[in-house]
Amino acid sequence: MQQSSLRNTIATGKFVLLVAILLSAMAWLLTGAESLSNWAGFLVLTATTIVLRLIANGTALIRVRSWYLSSCFIVLNAIFVFQHAFTPGMLAVPLYLAAIYYLWMSYQLVRPEQKIFQAFLYLSLATYFAPKLLWVAVLFFVAMIVQLRALTLRSLLAMLMGLAVGAELMMAWRYLTGQDPYMSDYIRDLTAVTLPDIHNWSTSQLVSIGYVIFFFVIGVLHFSRTNFNDKIRIRMYFYILIVQGFALLALLALSPQDFETVSRLFILLSAPVLAHYFVLGRGRIVDILFVLSLLLGIAVLVFNLWSLSYTFS
């Protein structure tokens, strides 16, 4: 039986999600109390947090009762204070979450085509707000073969149909709103690649994403050593998250101008990995790293708030 610790108290606390949302709201308050755009961004990410909680609970992603996963997601977004305001790219996050969920639901189904269609439809719609996310469709396809055992002729056709319907909806929307229905700017964004150059990012962006990457890598290392404790289905889910997480990091490096959108997507994939480590990990080192994550998180938040106030002074 694990000894009681601050980590265990927070990780399994009944009110941790409520506290996390309230603390995050305070961070949003400090970055624009009178900004409707700011609060619109908060509402979108809070709604995504609640859906993430329902998905994690429904899939038993963490094998013990915990609210920490969804709490981690909203708090990490709160730390990125320089991107609190709503932008269309923020909508890619709940759409990507829906795509991953339906992809998971195709696991070893005899007739997976409905779930596959939904997964690729939502992924296709997410690419309207984050064009380069379309490259992740390749990893969705690989997951169908390797982790999910869901590739059939029907599911292959469902995949293509999901992408096609999503593209048609995007083209129709662009036509109705007076944009280029042939999506030349979308194709340009999809194929635009630059050499990795961290100088394209501000200090706040570097510090914030470095904080998430550090604990994401630790979580991945922990999962690689302890995944035998999870059910096979859950292992496959985490393999998908981890592979796509590293793919998004590569996308960040090759497309630094898309930091705002891609970093949010990376946070979405990082939250379950961090939760798996801090909720299920054992030993003093895990307790120490958990306290370190709290202290560093506060430090990064304060630094970002200071940088923001300095920018506008």
C-alpha positions as a printed NumPy array, in Angstrom:
array([[  0.   ,   0.   ,   0.   ],
       [  1.391,   3.424,  -0.935],
       [  2.202,   5.831,   1.841],
       [  0.189,   9.012,   2.022],
       [  1.963,  11.959,   0.398],
       [  1.171,  15.314,  -1.122],
       [  1.26 ,  13.659,  -4.54 ],
       [ -1.222,  10.952,  -3.602],
       [ -3.498,  13.465,  -1.902],
       [ -3.638,  15.689,  -4.984],
       [ -3.65 ,  12.892,  -7.572],
       [ -6.619,  11.119,  -6.005],
       [ -8.423,  14.11 ,  -4.49 ],
       [-12.122,  14.471,  -5.278],
       [-11.988,  18.229,  -5.72 ],
       [ -8.687,  18.575,  -7.56 ],
       [-10.362,  19.28 , -10.923],
       [-12.585,  21.981,  -9.437],
       [ -9.58 ,  23.582,  -7.748],
       [ -7.572,  23.328, -10.98 ],
       [-10.319,  25.082, -12.96 ],
       [-10.642,  27.827, -10.337],
       [ -6.873,  28.406, -10.208],
       [ -6.758,  28.449, -13.997],
       [ -9.591,  30.987, -14.052],
       [ -7.473,  33.196, -11.791],
       [ -4.615,  32.975, -14.287],
       [ -7.004,  33.958, -17.088],
       [ -8.253,  36.799, -14.878],
       [ -4.723,  38.177, -14.645],
       [ -4.249,  38.167, -18.411],
       [ -7.405,  40.012, -19.399],
       [-10.323,  40.285, -16.988],
       [-12.312,  42.46 , -19.386],
       [-11.381,  40.643, -22.586],
       [-14.218,  38.622, -24.105],
       [-11.658,  36.843, -26.307],
       [ -9.745,  35.795, -23.203],
       [-12.808,  34.293, -21.538],
       [-13.93 ,  32.658, -24.78 ],
       [-10.581,  30.869, -24.822],
       [-11.076,  29.82 , -21.211],
       [-14.549,  28.418, -21.939],
       [-13.33 ,  26.413, -24.949],
       [-10.475,  24.844, -22.987],
       [-12.62 ,  24.248, -19.898],
       [-15.238,  22.467, -22.005],
       [-12.428,  20.391, -23.545],
       [-11.197,  19.619, -20.023],
       [-14.59 ,  18.252, -19.013],
       [-14.843,  16.131, -22.168],
       [-11.312,  14.855, -21.543],
       [-12.367,  13.838, -18.039],
       [-15.363,  11.912, -19.419],
       [-13.197,  10.168, -22.   ],
       [-10.499,   9.247, -19.474],
       [-13.145,   7.892, -17.114],
       [-15.014,   6.007, -19.834],
       [-11.891,   4.344, -21.201],
       [-10.277,   3.719, -17.783],
       [ -7.152,   5.379, -19.125],
       [ -5.768,   5.678, -15.597],
       [ -6.472,   2.456, -13.734],
       [ -7.275,   4.155, -10.419],
       [ -9.873,   6.818,  -9.694],
       [ -8.261,  10.183, -10.339],
       [ -9.184,  13.636, -11.591],
       [ -5.56 ,  14.58 , -12.136],
       [ -5.43 ,  13.958, -15.901],
       [ -7.99 ,  16.59 , -16.853],
       [ -6.684,  18.905, -14.118],
       [ -3.214,  18.667, -15.622],
       [ -4.573,  19.674, -19.035],
       [ -6.296,  22.88 , -17.91 ],
       [ -3.432,  23.924, -15.616],
       [ -0.82 ,  23.485, -18.341],
       [ -2.937,  25.633, -20.644],
       [ -3.227,  28.234, -17.886],
       [  0.57 ,  28.391, -17.599],
       [  0.804,  29.361, -21.286],
       [ -0.553,  32.823, -20.45 ],
       [  0.593,  34.35 , -23.752],
       [ -2.009,  32.3  , -25.633],
       [ -5.043,  32.612, -23.362],
       [ -7.067,  34.605, -25.872],
       [ -9.365,  32.724, -28.195],
       [ -8.123,  32.091, -31.705],
       [ -9.699,  29.812, -34.344],
       [ -6.746,  27.43 , -33.905],
       [ -7.995,  26.668, -30.393],
       [-10.91 ,  24.734, -31.929],
       [ -8.435,  22.19 , -33.29 ],
       [ -7.949,  20.897, -29.733],
       [-11.47 ,  19.488, -29.045],
       [-11.701,  18.235, -32.644],
       [ -8.368,  16.427, -32.319],
       [ -9.506,  14.967, -28.988],
       [-12.681,  13.653, -30.654],
       [-10.606,  12.162, -33.477],
       [ -8.333,  10.314, -31.052],
       [-11.285,   9.066, -29.024],
       [-13.066,   7.524, -32.003],
       [ -9.79 ,   6.09 , -33.244],
       [ -9.38 ,   4.371, -29.87 ],
       [-12.945,   3.072, -30.034],
       [-12.091,   1.093, -33.176],
       [ -9.785,  -1.171, -31.155],
       [-10.168,  -4.752, -32.413],
       [-13.746,  -4.209, -33.58 ],
       [-15.073,  -6.669, -36.128],
       [-16.785,  -3.769, -37.917],
       [-14.685,  -0.691, -37.1  ],
       [-15.653,   1.415, -40.114],
       [-18.11 ,   3.709, -38.287],
       [-15.545,   4.67 , -35.64 ],
       [-12.823,   5.067, -38.261],
       [-15.038,   7.335, -40.352],
       [-15.749,   9.522, -37.314],
       [-12.071,   9.615, -36.318],
       [-10.903,  10.801, -39.729],
       [-13.83 ,  13.173, -40.144],
       [-12.951,  14.983, -36.908],
       [ -9.264,  14.924, -37.785],
       [-10.044,  16.397, -41.188],
       [-12.125,  19.159, -39.576],
       [ -9.329,  19.866, -37.086],
       [ -6.929,  20.461, -39.977],
       [ -9.074,  23.411, -41.064],
       [ -7.685,  25.203, -38.001],
       [ -4.298,  23.452, -38.009],
       [ -3.466,  22.423, -41.61 ],
       [ -0.277,  20.534, -40.75 ],
       [ -2.267,  18.211, -38.513],
       [ -3.261,  16.456, -41.745],
       [  0.148,  14.753, -41.681],
       [ -0.965,  13.032, -38.475],
       [ -3.487,  11.123, -40.613],
       [ -0.537,   8.92 , -41.599],
       [ -0.023,   8.014, -37.932],
       [ -3.748,   7.362, -37.528],
       [ -3.484,   4.906, -40.414],
       [ -0.415,   3.238, -38.875],
       [ -2.265,   2.958, -35.544],
       [ -5.143,   1.205, -37.323],
       [ -2.682,  -1.461, -38.463],
       [ -0.282,  -1.793, -35.53 ],
       [ -2.036,  -0.89 , -32.283],
       [ -5.741,  -1.194, -33.049],
       [ -5.926,  -4.126, -35.488],
       [ -8.718,  -2.22 , -37.198],
       [ -7.612,  -2.203, -40.823],
       [-10.086,  -3.821, -43.198],
       [-11.195,  -2.926, -46.692],
       [-14.305,  -1.325, -45.199],
       [-12.336,   0.681, -42.629],
       [ -9.909,   1.818, -45.336],
       [-12.82 ,   3.132, -47.374],
       [-14.294,   4.701, -44.223],
       [-10.974,   6.463, -43.604],
       [-10.926,   7.935, -47.113],
       [-14.584,   8.902, -46.862],
       [-14.02 ,  10.64 , -43.522],
       [-11.189,  12.713, -44.978],
       [-13.219,  13.472, -48.115],
       [-16.353,  14.552, -46.236],
       [-14.259,  16.756, -43.977],
       [-12.617,  18.368, -47.014],
       [-15.991,  18.929, -48.663],
       [-17.372,  20.586, -45.537],
       [-14.332,  22.842, -45.346],
       [-14.637,  23.818, -49.003],
       [-18.359,  24.543, -48.6  ],
       [-17.727,  26.697, -45.54 ],
       [-14.986,  28.646, -47.296],
       [-17.252,  29.211, -50.292],
       [-20.119,  30.453, -48.112],
       [-17.811,  32.795, -46.177],
       [-16.216,  34.265, -49.293],
       [-12.869,  32.505, -48.954],
       [-10.968,  30.61 , -51.615],
       [-12.89 ,  27.297, -51.893],
       [ -9.897,  25.657, -53.571],
       [ -7.948,  26.193, -50.345],
       [ -4.708,  27.396, -51.93 ],
       [ -3.684,  29.056, -48.65 ],
       [ -4.515,  25.809, -46.792],
       [ -2.238,  23.838, -49.131],
       [  0.472,  26.466, -48.742],
       [  0.288,  26.192, -44.941],
       [  0.243,  22.403, -45.148],
       [  3.487,  22.234, -47.112],
       [  5.357,  25.173, -45.552],
       [  8.44 ,  23.879, -43.743],
       [ 11.322,  25.812, -42.2  ],
       [ 14.619,  24.707, -40.727],
       [ 14.427,  24.174, -36.947],
       [ 15.242,  27.483, -35.291],
       [ 14.29 ,  28.112, -31.669],
       [ 15.092,  31.787, -32.161],
       [ 11.66 ,  32.053, -33.77 ],
       [ 10.156,  31.602, -30.305],
       [ 10.036,  34.042, -27.415],
       [ 11.699,  33.225, -24.105],
       [  8.29 ,  32.54 , -22.578],
       [  7.459,  30.061, -25.33 ],
       [ 10.804,  28.28 , -24.915],
       [ 10.515,  28.068, -21.141],
       [  6.879,  26.911, -21.232],
       [  7.243,  24.227, -23.883],
       [ 10.525,  23.083, -22.324],
       [  8.71 ,  22.561, -19.024],
       [  6.056,  20.351, -20.665],
       [  8.579,  18.417, -22.775],
       [ 10.751,  17.655, -19.733],
       [  7.957,  15.977, -17.795],
       [  6.504,  14.383, -20.933],
       [  9.813,  12.585, -21.544],
       [  9.964,  11.479, -17.901],
       [  6.416,  10.16 , -18.212],
       [  7.284,   8.275, -21.402],
       [ 10.308,   6.655, -19.733],
       [  8.162,   5.628, -16.774],
       [  5.483,   4.175, -19.056],
       [  8.084,   2.182, -21.005],
       [  9.175,   0.496, -17.762],
       [  5.781,  -0.107, -16.181],
       [  3.282,  -0.546, -19.027],
       [  2.971,  -4.26 , -18.284],
       [  0.739,  -3.233, -15.356],
       [ -1.839,  -1.819, -17.76 ],
       [ -4.337,  -3.747, -19.841],
       [ -3.254,  -4.346, -23.422],
       [ -5.965,  -2.016, -24.714],
       [ -4.693,   0.844, -22.509],
       [ -1.122,   0.209, -23.613],
       [ -2.189,   0.588, -27.22 ],
       [ -3.934,   3.861, -26.407],
       [ -0.806,   5.235, -24.764],
       [  1.412,   4.068, -27.614],
       [ -0.761,   6.124, -29.948],
       [ -0.53 ,   9.181, -27.672],
       [  3.235,   8.909, -27.29 ],
       [  3.991,   8.392, -30.977],
       [  1.793,  11.313, -31.951],
       [  3.278,  13.396, -29.137],
       [  6.763,  13.019, -30.579],
       [  5.363,  13.704, -34.045],
       [  3.934,  16.998, -32.792],
       [  7.316,  17.892, -31.307],
       [  8.857,  17.341, -34.732],
       [  6.108,  19.507, -36.199],
       [  6.94 ,  22.227, -33.675],
       [ 10.566,  22.161, -34.748],
       [  9.791,  22.209, -38.478],
       [  6.98 ,  24.753, -38.217],
       [  7.856,  27.181, -35.395],
       [  5.342,  29.716, -36.707],
       [  2.563,  27.304, -35.696],
       [  3.687,  27.224, -32.053],
       [  0.368,  28.414, -30.622],
       [ -1.791,  25.71 , -32.191],
       [  0.684,  22.815, -32.08 ],
       [  1.694,  23.482, -28.461],
       [ -1.95 ,  23.199, -27.384],
       [ -2.261,  19.88 , -29.197],
       [  0.956,  18.68 , -27.562],
       [ -0.404,  19.621, -24.128],
       [ -3.499,  17.524, -24.897],
       [ -1.32 ,  14.463, -25.559],
       [  1.069,  15.182, -22.684],
       [ -1.588,  15.372, -19.959],
       [ -2.402,  11.603, -19.972],
       [  1.311,  10.7  , -19.989],
       [  2.046,  13.008, -17.058],
       [ -1.018,  11.741, -15.193],
       [  0.03 ,   8.125, -15.738],
       [  3.387,   8.902, -14.143],
       [  2.3  ,  11.037, -11.206],
       [ -0.821,   9.038, -10.335],
       [  0.58 ,   5.525, -10.759],
       [  4.279,   6.05 , -10.072],
       [  5.759,   4.78 ,  -6.826],
       [  8.661,   5.836,  -4.678],
       [ 10.308,   8.902,  -3.221],
       [ 11.711,  10.043,  -6.558],
       [  8.213,  10.343,  -8.008],
       [  7.109,  12.352,  -4.964],
       [ 10.1  ,  14.667,  -5.352],
       [  9.502,  15.154,  -9.062],
       [  5.842,  15.859,  -8.413],
       [  6.698,  18.635,  -5.956],
       [  9.297,  19.861,  -8.463],
       [  6.637,  19.948, -11.19 ],
       [  4.409,  22.097,  -8.96 ],
       [  7.221,  24.499,  -8.049],
       [  8.463,  24.767, -11.638],
       [  4.904,  25.217, -12.88 ],
       [  4.395,  28.132, -10.492],
       [  7.765,  29.59 , -11.502],
       [  6.951,  29.338, -15.215],
       [  3.521,  30.897, -14.633],
       [  5.024,  33.821, -12.686],
       [  7.719,  34.29 , -15.307],
       [  5.163,  34.312, -18.123],
       [  2.939,  36.777, -16.272],
       [  5.942,  39.019, -15.635],
       [  7.014,  38.777, -19.282],
       [  3.492,  39.632, -20.39 ],
       [  3.263,  42.656, -18.111],
       [  6.761,  43.761, -19.179],
       [  5.731,  43.518, -22.84 ],
       [  2.718,  45.769, -22.309],
       [  4.421,  48.22 , -19.942]])
